[in-house]
Amino acid sequence: MIDLRSDTVTKPTKEMRQAAFDAIVGDDVYIEDPTILELEALAAKKLGKDAAMFVPSGTQGNQIAVLTHCVSGQEVILEADSHIYFYEGGTIAAFAGVQPRTLKGNHGAMNPLEVEAAIRVDDIHQPETGLICLENTHNRAGGAIVPLENMKEIYEIAKKHNLPVHLDGARLFNASVATGISVEEYASYTDTIQFCLSKGLGAPVGSIIAGTKEFIVKARKWRKRLGGGLRQAGIIAAPGLVALNKMVDRLADDHEKAAILASGLGSVKGLEIENKVDTNIVLVNTKEAGIFADQFIEKLKEEEILAVAFGPYTVRFTTHYDVTNQEIKQVLEKISKLI
Ligand SMILES: Cc1ncc(COP(=O)(O)O)c(CN[C@H](C(=O)O)[C@H](C)O)c1O
C-alpha cells in the first residue's frame, strides 16, 4: 500500500524506537521528566521563545493556545480554511467559548488590511477580538507557504491593537526548509506557536507549543484541565528529540517527491494540479476527468494507493519520509493507466 493520505502516517524510525527504549523518564506532572524537559528546551531555543511545552497532538496544542489567550465571549480572527476552524471539531467554541471570525485567504495568507478591518471596536454591542491565528504552511491551501512579509504585517497590526498572535505551525519546518528562512524568524512574528513532531518530522506522537514563560505556565494548567497531564512520557518525547535533531533537513526530499508527483499528475489528461506545490502537498482536481474525488480515491485504493478528498473534485496527496521516489514513480505509472 502506498500511503499518501497524510504526513501523519509516518512510522517512527529505528533510531526513534531505540531512543524511546533508552529514554530517562520522570513524572511530567511534577515537571520532572528529563527527556521531555530536554525536548522542550531544544524546541524553545530553535524557535527563539522563552519556554515550550510538549503536547500529545497539534489539535490540543492549538486549543490550549486559544484557551490560554482568550476569555469566553471573545472573537478569534482566522483564515476560513484554517485547521483550527475547519478540522478541530468546533472546539474553540465548545471549550474556549469564543466565536471564529473567518477571512478568506489567498493561498492561505489573510489580507492584513482585512485583518485590521475585522478587529472589533470598543462597542457594548460587539465582542472583543481576543486573538489572531495564522497557519504556515497552510494545509488546505495545499501546503502553501505564507510569506514572511505577510506574517510581519499582520503581527504589526496585532501589536498596534495590543492583540496576541498564535501560529499553527504544524508544518512550519517544511516552510523553513523550502525558503531557507529560519523557524526562529517565522516565530518572531507570532506570540505563540504550535508545531508538529508527528508529521513530516516523523515522530510517532506529539507537538510543541511555545511562547513566554508566563504563557506556558498558564498553558500547562489548561493541558492538565484537558487531562493532558503526562507522566513518564519521555518515552514518546525521545522520538521527538530525534525528529527535531535529525529529520528537519530531509523535508526537502518530501518537497522533491511532491514536485515529481505534481509534474507527472499534471500531464495526465483530465487531471489538473490546483496548488503551487510549495512543499509536500499536491492537490489534484478531477473534474475534467469526469470523476468525483471520492470515486477517484476508490479507484486508487484498488491500485493500493491511498489519498484523501479535500473537496468534491479535489484529491490531496501528501508526501513524507515513508514514501520512496520509486513508489512515486509507481503511483504515476498506475494513475496514467487509470484515467
Ligand atoms: C495545519 C494543521 N494544524 C494542526 C493539525 C492537527 O494536528 P494533530 O492534532 O493531527 O496532531 C493538522 C493535522 N492535519 C491532518 C492532516 O493534514 O492529515 C488532519 C487534516 O487533521 C494540520 O494539518
GROMACS .gro file of C-alpha atoms and ligand atoms in nm:
model
  362
    1MET     CA    1   0.000   0.000   0.000
    2ILE     CA    2   0.144   0.342  -0.095
    3ASP     CA    3   0.001   0.575   0.169
    4LEU     CA    4  -0.021   0.937   0.051
    5ARG     CA    5  -0.315   1.031   0.277
    6SER     CA    6  -0.104   1.247   0.504
    7ASP     CA    7   0.240   1.302   0.655
    8THR     CA    8   0.076   1.200   0.984
    9VAL     CA    9   0.110   0.835   0.876
   10THR     CA   10   0.490   0.831   0.910
   11LYS     CA   11   0.616   0.548   1.133
   12PRO     CA   12   0.896   0.602   1.387
   13THR     CA   13   1.246   0.526   1.264
   14LYS     CA   14   1.461   0.255   1.424
   15GLU     CA   15   1.658   0.531   1.596
   16MET     CA   16   1.337   0.678   1.739
   17ARG     CA   17   1.230   0.338   1.873
   18GLN     CA   18   1.569   0.288   2.036
   19ALA     CA   19   1.554   0.640   2.184
   20ALA     CA   20   1.214   0.556   2.334
   21PHE     CA   21   1.355   0.236   2.483
   22ASP     CA   22   1.654   0.418   2.632
   23ALA     CA   23   1.465   0.728   2.747
   24ILE     CA   24   1.527   0.853   3.101
   25VAL     CA   25   1.185   0.932   3.243
   26GLY     CA   26   1.017   1.102   3.537
   27ASP     CA   27   0.673   1.232   3.628
   28ASP     CA   28   0.595   1.521   3.393
   29VAL     CA   29   0.306   1.647   3.606
   30TYR     CA   30   0.578   1.736   3.858
   31ILE     CA   31   0.780   1.869   3.560
   32GLU     CA   32   1.042   1.602   3.631
   33ASP     CA   33   1.071   1.403   3.308
   34PRO     CA   34   1.425   1.489   3.190
   35THR     CA   35   1.361   1.382   2.831
   36ILE     CA   36   1.051   1.599   2.798
   37LEU     CA   37   1.240   1.889   2.957
   38GLU     CA   38   1.525   1.841   2.708
   39LEU     CA   39   1.284   1.839   2.414
   40GLU     CA   40   1.100   2.147   2.541
   41ALA     CA   41   1.427   2.337   2.593
   42LEU     CA   42   1.554   2.244   2.245
   43ALA     CA   43   1.225   2.346   2.083
   44ALA     CA   44   1.212   2.680   2.267
   45LYS     CA   45   1.573   2.752   2.163
   46LYS     CA   46   1.508   2.669   1.797
   47LEU     CA   47   1.201   2.896   1.796
   48GLY     CA   48   1.365   3.179   1.991
   49LYS     CA   49   1.092   3.160   2.254
   50ASP     CA   50   1.136   3.163   2.634
   51ALA     CA   51   0.953   2.839   2.701
   52ALA     CA   52   0.782   2.543   2.536
   53MET     CA   53   0.561   2.250   2.634
   54PHE     CA   54   0.516   1.903   2.485
   55VAL     CA   55   0.153   1.820   2.398
   56PRO     CA   56   0.004   1.496   2.263
   57SER     CA   57  -0.131   1.649   1.940
   58GLY     CA   58  -0.132   1.960   1.725
   59THR     CA   59  -0.505   2.000   1.784
   60GLN     CA   60  -0.455   2.002   2.161
   61GLY     CA   61  -0.168   2.249   2.120
   62ASN     CA   62  -0.381   2.486   1.916
   63GLN     CA   63  -0.677   2.455   2.150
   64ILE     CA   64  -0.462   2.517   2.457
   65ALA     CA   65  -0.328   2.831   2.286
   66VAL     CA   66  -0.681   2.963   2.227
   67LEU     CA   67  -0.788   2.873   2.581
   68THR     CA   68  -0.482   3.048   2.723
   69HIS     CA   69  -0.502   3.363   2.511
   70CYS     CA   70  -0.879   3.419   2.519
   71VAL     CA   71  -1.170   3.450   2.756
   72SER     CA   72  -1.519   3.322   2.678
   73GLY     CA   73  -1.722   3.563   2.463
   74GLN     CA   74  -1.427   3.693   2.264
   75GLU     CA   75  -1.376   3.655   1.889
   76VAL     CA   76  -1.082   3.491   1.712
   77ILE     CA   77  -0.977   3.607   1.364
   78LEU     CA   78  -0.853   3.318   1.148
   79GLU     CA   79  -0.839   3.203   0.789
   80ALA     CA   80  -1.156   3.040   0.651
   81ASP     CA   81  -0.986   2.710   0.564
   82SER     CA   82  -0.753   2.701   0.863
   83HIS     CA   83  -0.716   2.376   1.054
   84ILE     CA   84  -0.833   2.540   1.378
   85TYR     CA   85  -1.157   2.643   1.205
   86PHE     CA   86  -1.207   2.359   0.955
   87TYR     CA   87  -1.079   2.048   1.130
   88GLU     CA   88  -1.080   2.091   1.509
   89GLY     CA   89  -1.442   2.000   1.577
   90GLY     CA   90  -1.561   2.350   1.667
   91THR     CA   91  -1.356   2.317   1.985
   92ILE     CA   92  -1.274   2.687   2.012
   93ALA     CA   93  -1.648   2.740   2.058
   94ALA     CA   94  -1.713   2.429   2.265
   95PHE     CA   95  -1.425   2.467   2.511
   96ALA     CA   96  -1.299   2.826   2.491
   97GLY     CA   97  -1.642   2.977   2.426
   98VAL     CA   98  -1.504   3.205   2.157
   99GLN     CA   99  -1.651   3.280   1.817
  100PRO     CA  100  -1.449   3.249   1.497
  101ARG     CA  101  -1.426   3.543   1.256
  102THR     CA  102  -1.309   3.382   0.933
  103LEU     CA  103  -1.139   3.565   0.645
  104LYS     CA  104  -1.076   3.403   0.306
  105GLY     CA  105  -0.703   3.400   0.245
  106ASN     CA  106  -0.503   3.393  -0.078
  107HIS     CA  107  -0.303   3.069  -0.077
  108GLY     CA  108  -0.361   3.065   0.298
  109ALA     CA  109  -0.243   3.424   0.356
  110MET     CA  110  -0.502   3.662   0.502
  111ASN     CA  111  -0.501   4.019   0.373
  112PRO     CA  112  -0.354   4.235   0.652
  113LEU     CA  113  -0.597   4.519   0.574
  114GLU     CA  114  -0.891   4.279   0.604
  115VAL     CA  115  -0.749   4.150   0.933
  116GLU     CA  116  -0.728   4.506   1.068
  117ALA     CA  117  -1.081   4.581   0.945
  118ALA     CA  118  -1.207   4.268   1.125
  119ILE     CA  119  -1.068   4.377   1.462
  120ARG     CA  120  -1.363   4.479   1.675
  121VAL     CA  121  -1.412   4.835   1.807
  122ASP     CA  122  -1.499   4.914   2.167
  123ASP     CA  123  -1.877   4.894   2.146
  124ILE     CA  124  -2.117   4.747   2.400
  125HIS     CA  125  -2.292   4.552   2.123
  126GLN     CA  126  -1.978   4.383   1.988
  127PRO     CA  127  -1.750   4.105   2.116
  128GLU     CA  128  -1.388   4.195   2.173
  129THR     CA  129  -1.127   4.041   1.946
  130GLY     CA  130  -0.913   3.814   2.160
  131LEU     CA  131  -0.665   3.654   1.919
  132ILE     CA  132  -0.544   3.638   1.559
  133CYS     CA  133  -0.445   3.292   1.432
  134LEU     CA  134  -0.216   3.220   1.135
  135GLU     CA  135  -0.126   2.889   0.970
  136ASN     CA  136   0.206   2.822   0.795
  137THR     CA  137   0.239   2.614   0.585
  138HIS     CA  138  -0.132   2.623   0.508
  139ASN     CA  139  -0.277   2.272   0.478
  140ARG     CA  140  -0.596   2.329   0.277
  141ALA     CA  141  -0.417   2.576   0.051
  142GLY     CA  142  -0.203   2.278  -0.047
  143GLY     CA  143   0.085   2.317   0.195
  144ALA     CA  144   0.122   2.676   0.081
  145ILE     CA  145   0.398   2.885   0.234
  146VAL     CA  146   0.257   3.207   0.380
  147PRO     CA  147   0.510   3.482   0.300
  148LEU     CA  148   0.712   3.613   0.594
  149GLU     CA  149   0.619   3.970   0.493
  150ASN     CA  150   0.251   3.882   0.529
  151MET     CA  151   0.308   3.739   0.876
  152LYS     CA  152   0.509   4.051   0.969
  153GLU     CA  153   0.237   4.291   0.853
  154ILE     CA  154  -0.034   4.104   1.043
  155TYR     CA  155   0.184   4.081   1.354
  156GLU     CA  156   0.249   4.459   1.347
  157ILE     CA  157  -0.124   4.525   1.313
  158ALA     CA  158  -0.191   4.290   1.606
  159LYS     CA  159   0.064   4.473   1.823
  160LYS     CA  160  -0.085   4.809   1.725
  161HIS     CA  161  -0.415   4.678   1.864
  162ASN     CA  162  -0.248   4.507   2.159
  163LEU     CA  163  -0.362   4.163   2.039
  164PRO     CA  164  -0.177   3.828   2.057
  165VAL     CA  165  -0.098   3.618   1.750
  166HIS     CA  166  -0.089   3.238   1.751
  167LEU     CA  167   0.073   3.044   1.466
  168ASP     CA  168  -0.050   2.699   1.379
  169GLY     CA  169   0.289   2.593   1.252
  170ALA     CA  170   0.210   2.222   1.225
  171ARG     CA  171   0.436   2.215   0.915
  172LEU     CA  172   0.648   2.524   0.985
  173PHE     CA  173   0.969   2.328   0.935
  174ASN     CA  174   0.851   2.250   0.582
  175ALA     CA  175   0.821   2.624   0.516
  176SER     CA  176   1.163   2.687   0.669
  177VAL     CA  177   1.337   2.415   0.466
  178ALA     CA  178   1.167   2.533   0.146
  179THR     CA  179   1.251   2.904   0.191
  180GLY     CA  180   1.573   2.890   0.392
  181ILE     CA  181   1.412   3.126   0.644
  182SER     CA  182   1.470   3.002   0.999
  183VAL     CA  183   1.179   2.886   1.214
  184GLU     CA  184   1.305   3.144   1.465
  185GLU     CA  185   1.249   3.424   1.214
  186TYR     CA  186   0.899   3.299   1.131
  187ALA     CA  187   0.827   3.264   1.503
  188SER     CA  188   0.943   3.621   1.567
  189TYR     CA  189   0.617   3.739   1.404
  190THR     CA  190   0.394   3.542   1.636
  191ASP     CA  191   0.350   3.537   2.015
  192THR     CA  192   0.283   3.166   2.042
  193ILE     CA  193   0.332   2.877   1.805
  194GLN     CA  194   0.237   2.512   1.771
  195PHE     CA  195   0.437   2.275   1.554
  196CYS     CA  196   0.401   1.902   1.495
  197LEU     CA  197   0.673   1.647   1.563
  198SER     CA  198   0.438   1.377   1.434
  199LYS     CA  199   0.403   1.488   1.073
  200GLY     CA  200   0.690   1.528   0.829
  201LEU     CA  201   0.942   1.515   1.115
  202GLY     CA  202   0.837   1.154   1.162
  203ALA     CA  203   0.782   1.122   1.537
  204PRO     CA  204   0.502   0.883   1.637
  205VAL     CA  205   0.326   1.131   1.867
  206GLY     CA  206   0.322   1.490   1.969
  207SER     CA  207   0.356   1.857   1.914
  208ILE     CA  208   0.519   2.151   2.083
  209ILE     CA  209   0.364   2.481   2.186
  210ALA     CA  210   0.595   2.769   2.268
  211GLY     CA  211   0.576   3.126   2.395
  212THR     CA  212   0.664   3.327   2.705
  213LYS     CA  213   0.730   3.154   3.039
  214GLU     CA  214   0.406   3.304   3.172
  215PHE     CA  215   0.211   3.171   2.872
  216ILE     CA  216   0.348   2.819   2.921
  217VAL     CA  217   0.264   2.820   3.293
  218LYS     CA  218  -0.099   2.902   3.207
  219ALA     CA  219  -0.097   2.662   2.909
  220ARG     CA  220   0.030   2.379   3.134
  221LYS     CA  221  -0.271   2.431   3.361
  222TRP     CA  222  -0.504   2.410   3.058
  223ARG     CA  223  -0.331   2.094   2.940
  224LYS     CA  224  -0.390   1.944   3.287
  225ARG     CA  225  -0.756   2.052   3.284
  226LEU     CA  226  -0.793   1.872   2.949
  227GLY     CA  227  -0.649   1.556   3.101
  228GLY     CA  228  -0.320   1.611   2.922
  229GLY     CA  229  -0.102   1.592   3.232
  230LEU     CA  230   0.168   1.349   3.122
  231ARG     CA  231   0.359   1.103   3.341
  232GLN     CA  232   0.672   0.916   3.221
  233ALA     CA  233   0.612   1.047   2.867
  234GLY     CA  234   0.982   1.081   2.798
  235ILE     CA  235   0.918   0.756   2.615
  236ILE     CA  236   0.721   0.946   2.348
  237ALA     CA  237   0.925   1.265   2.375
  238ALA     CA  238   1.254   1.084   2.297
  239PRO     CA  239   1.149   1.015   1.935
  240GLY     CA  240   1.056   1.384   1.918
  241LEU     CA  241   1.415   1.474   2.004
  242VAL     CA  242   1.537   1.251   1.721
  243ALA     CA  243   1.283   1.417   1.491
  244LEU     CA  244   1.395   1.769   1.583
  245ASN     CA  245   1.765   1.685   1.567
  246LYS     CA  246   1.777   1.465   1.259
  247MET     CA  247   1.461   1.483   1.046
  248VAL     CA  248   1.436   1.851   0.951
  249ASP     CA  249   1.671   1.886   0.654
  250ARG     CA  250   1.533   1.573   0.484
  251LEU     CA  251   1.196   1.750   0.444
  252ALA     CA  252   1.348   1.876   0.120
  253ASP     CA  253   1.320   1.517  -0.007
  254ASP     CA  254   0.946   1.525   0.056
  255HIS     CA  255   0.918   1.850  -0.137
  256GLU     CA  256   1.114   1.696  -0.426
  257LYS     CA  257   0.882   1.392  -0.427
  258ALA     CA  258   0.579   1.622  -0.431
  259ALA     CA  259   0.724   1.816  -0.724
  260ILE     CA  260   0.781   1.494  -0.921
  261LEU     CA  261   0.429   1.373  -0.834
  262ALA     CA  262   0.273   1.706  -0.936
  263SER     CA  263   0.463   1.717  -1.265
  264GLY     CA  264   0.355   1.362  -1.352
  265LEU     CA  265  -0.008   1.405  -1.247
  266GLY     CA  266  -0.028   1.739  -1.426
  267SER     CA  267   0.047   1.564  -1.755
  268VAL     CA  268  -0.235   1.309  -1.712
  269LYS     CA  269  -0.529   1.409  -1.936
  270GLY     CA  270  -0.825   1.516  -1.724
  271LEU     CA  271  -0.625   1.592  -1.409
  272GLU     CA  272  -0.528   1.944  -1.306
  273ILE     CA  273  -0.289   2.049  -1.028
  274GLU     CA  274  -0.474   2.303  -0.809
  275ASN     CA  275  -0.190   2.435  -0.594
  276LYS     CA  276   0.158   2.580  -0.643
  277VAL     CA  277   0.316   2.280  -0.462
  278ASP     CA  278   0.545   2.484  -0.236
  279THR     CA  279   0.614   2.187  -0.007
  280ASN     CA  280   0.489   1.828   0.040
  281ILE     CA  281   0.121   1.855  -0.059
  282VAL     CA  282  -0.029   1.812  -0.408
  283LEU     CA  283  -0.395   1.899  -0.471
  284VAL     CA  284  -0.538   1.737  -0.784
  285ASN     CA  285  -0.864   1.841  -0.949
  286THR     CA  286  -1.052   1.553  -1.116
  287LYS     CA  287  -1.346   1.744  -1.271
  288GLU     CA  288  -1.210   1.740  -1.627
  289ALA     CA  289  -1.173   1.363  -1.599
  290GLY     CA  290  -1.544   1.344  -1.514
  291ILE     CA  291  -1.485   1.167  -1.185
  292PHE     CA  292  -1.559   1.276  -0.827
  293ALA     CA  293  -1.276   1.284  -0.576
  294ASP     CA  294  -1.432   1.000  -0.374
  295GLN     CA  295  -1.467   0.783  -0.685
  296PHE     CA  296  -1.106   0.855  -0.780
  297ILE     CA  297  -0.990   0.763  -0.428
  298GLU     CA  298  -1.176   0.432  -0.453
  299LYS     CA  299  -1.006   0.357  -0.785
  300LEU     CA  300  -0.670   0.447  -0.631
  301LYS     CA  301  -0.738   0.213  -0.338
  302GLU     CA  302  -0.793  -0.076  -0.585
  303GLU     CA  303  -0.441   0.007  -0.708
  304GLU     CA  304  -0.313   0.006  -0.347
  305ILE     CA  305  -0.267   0.384  -0.340
  306LEU     CA  306  -0.420   0.591  -0.056
  307ALA     CA  307  -0.510   0.960  -0.077
  308VAL     CA  308  -0.780   1.184   0.077
  309ALA     CA  309  -1.059   1.400  -0.063
  310PHE     CA  310  -1.031   1.775   0.002
  311GLY     CA  311  -1.347   1.863  -0.189
  312PRO     CA  312  -1.598   1.717  -0.437
  313TYR     CA  313  -1.336   1.714  -0.714
  314THR     CA  314  -1.014   1.772  -0.514
  315VAL     CA  315  -0.780   1.493  -0.402
  316ARG     CA  316  -0.487   1.559  -0.167
  317PHE     CA  317  -0.165   1.362  -0.197
  318THR     CA  318   0.092   1.422   0.080
  319THR     CA  319   0.449   1.301   0.052
  320HIS     CA  320   0.654   1.200   0.353
  321TYR     CA  321   0.950   1.003   0.488
  322ASP     CA  322   0.789   0.660   0.437
  323VAL     CA  323   0.720   0.704   0.063
  324THR     CA  324   1.014   0.646  -0.174
  325ASN     CA  325   1.087   0.807  -0.510
  326GLN     CA  326   1.037   0.462  -0.663
  327GLU     CA  327   0.688   0.446  -0.514
  328ILE     CA  328   0.609   0.793  -0.652
  329LYS     CA  329   0.703   0.660  -0.997
  330GLN     CA  330   0.476   0.356  -0.943
  331VAL     CA  331   0.190   0.588  -0.846
  332LEU     CA  332   0.237   0.789  -1.165
  333GLU     CA  333   0.251   0.475  -1.382
  334LYS     CA  334  -0.069   0.339  -1.224
  335ILE     CA  335  -0.264   0.667  -1.241
  336SER     CA  336  -0.170   0.731  -1.604
  337LYS     CA  337  -0.343   0.399  -1.689
  338LEU     CA  338  -0.635   0.466  -1.455
  339ILE     CA  339  -0.779   0.782  -1.615
  340LIG     C1  340  -0.220   2.267   0.979
  340LIG     C2  341  -0.253   2.165   1.082
  340LIG     N1  342  -0.263   2.202   1.212
  340LIG     C3  343  -0.293   2.113   1.309
  340LIG     C4  344  -0.315   1.980   1.278
  340LIG     C5  345  -0.354   1.887   1.391
  340LIG     O1  346  -0.251   1.801   1.423
  340LIG     P1  347  -0.288   1.666   1.502
  340LIG     O2  348  -0.396   1.700   1.601
  340LIG     O3  349  -0.336   1.572   1.397
  340LIG     O4  350  -0.162   1.625   1.566
  340LIG     C6  351  -0.306   1.935   1.146
  340LIG     C7  352  -0.331   1.789   1.113
  340LIG     N2  353  -0.380   1.774   0.982
  340LIG     C8  354  -0.422   1.641   0.946
  340LIG     C9  355  -0.373   1.615   0.803
  340LIG     O5  356  -0.327   1.712   0.738
  340LIG     O6  357  -0.383   1.500   0.760
  340LIG    C10  358  -0.576   1.629   0.954
  340LIG    C11  359  -0.646   1.712   0.848
  340LIG     O7  360  -0.617   1.675   1.079
  340LIG    C12  361  -0.275   2.029   1.045
  340LIG     O8  362  -0.266   1.992   0.916
   0.00000   0.00000   0.00000
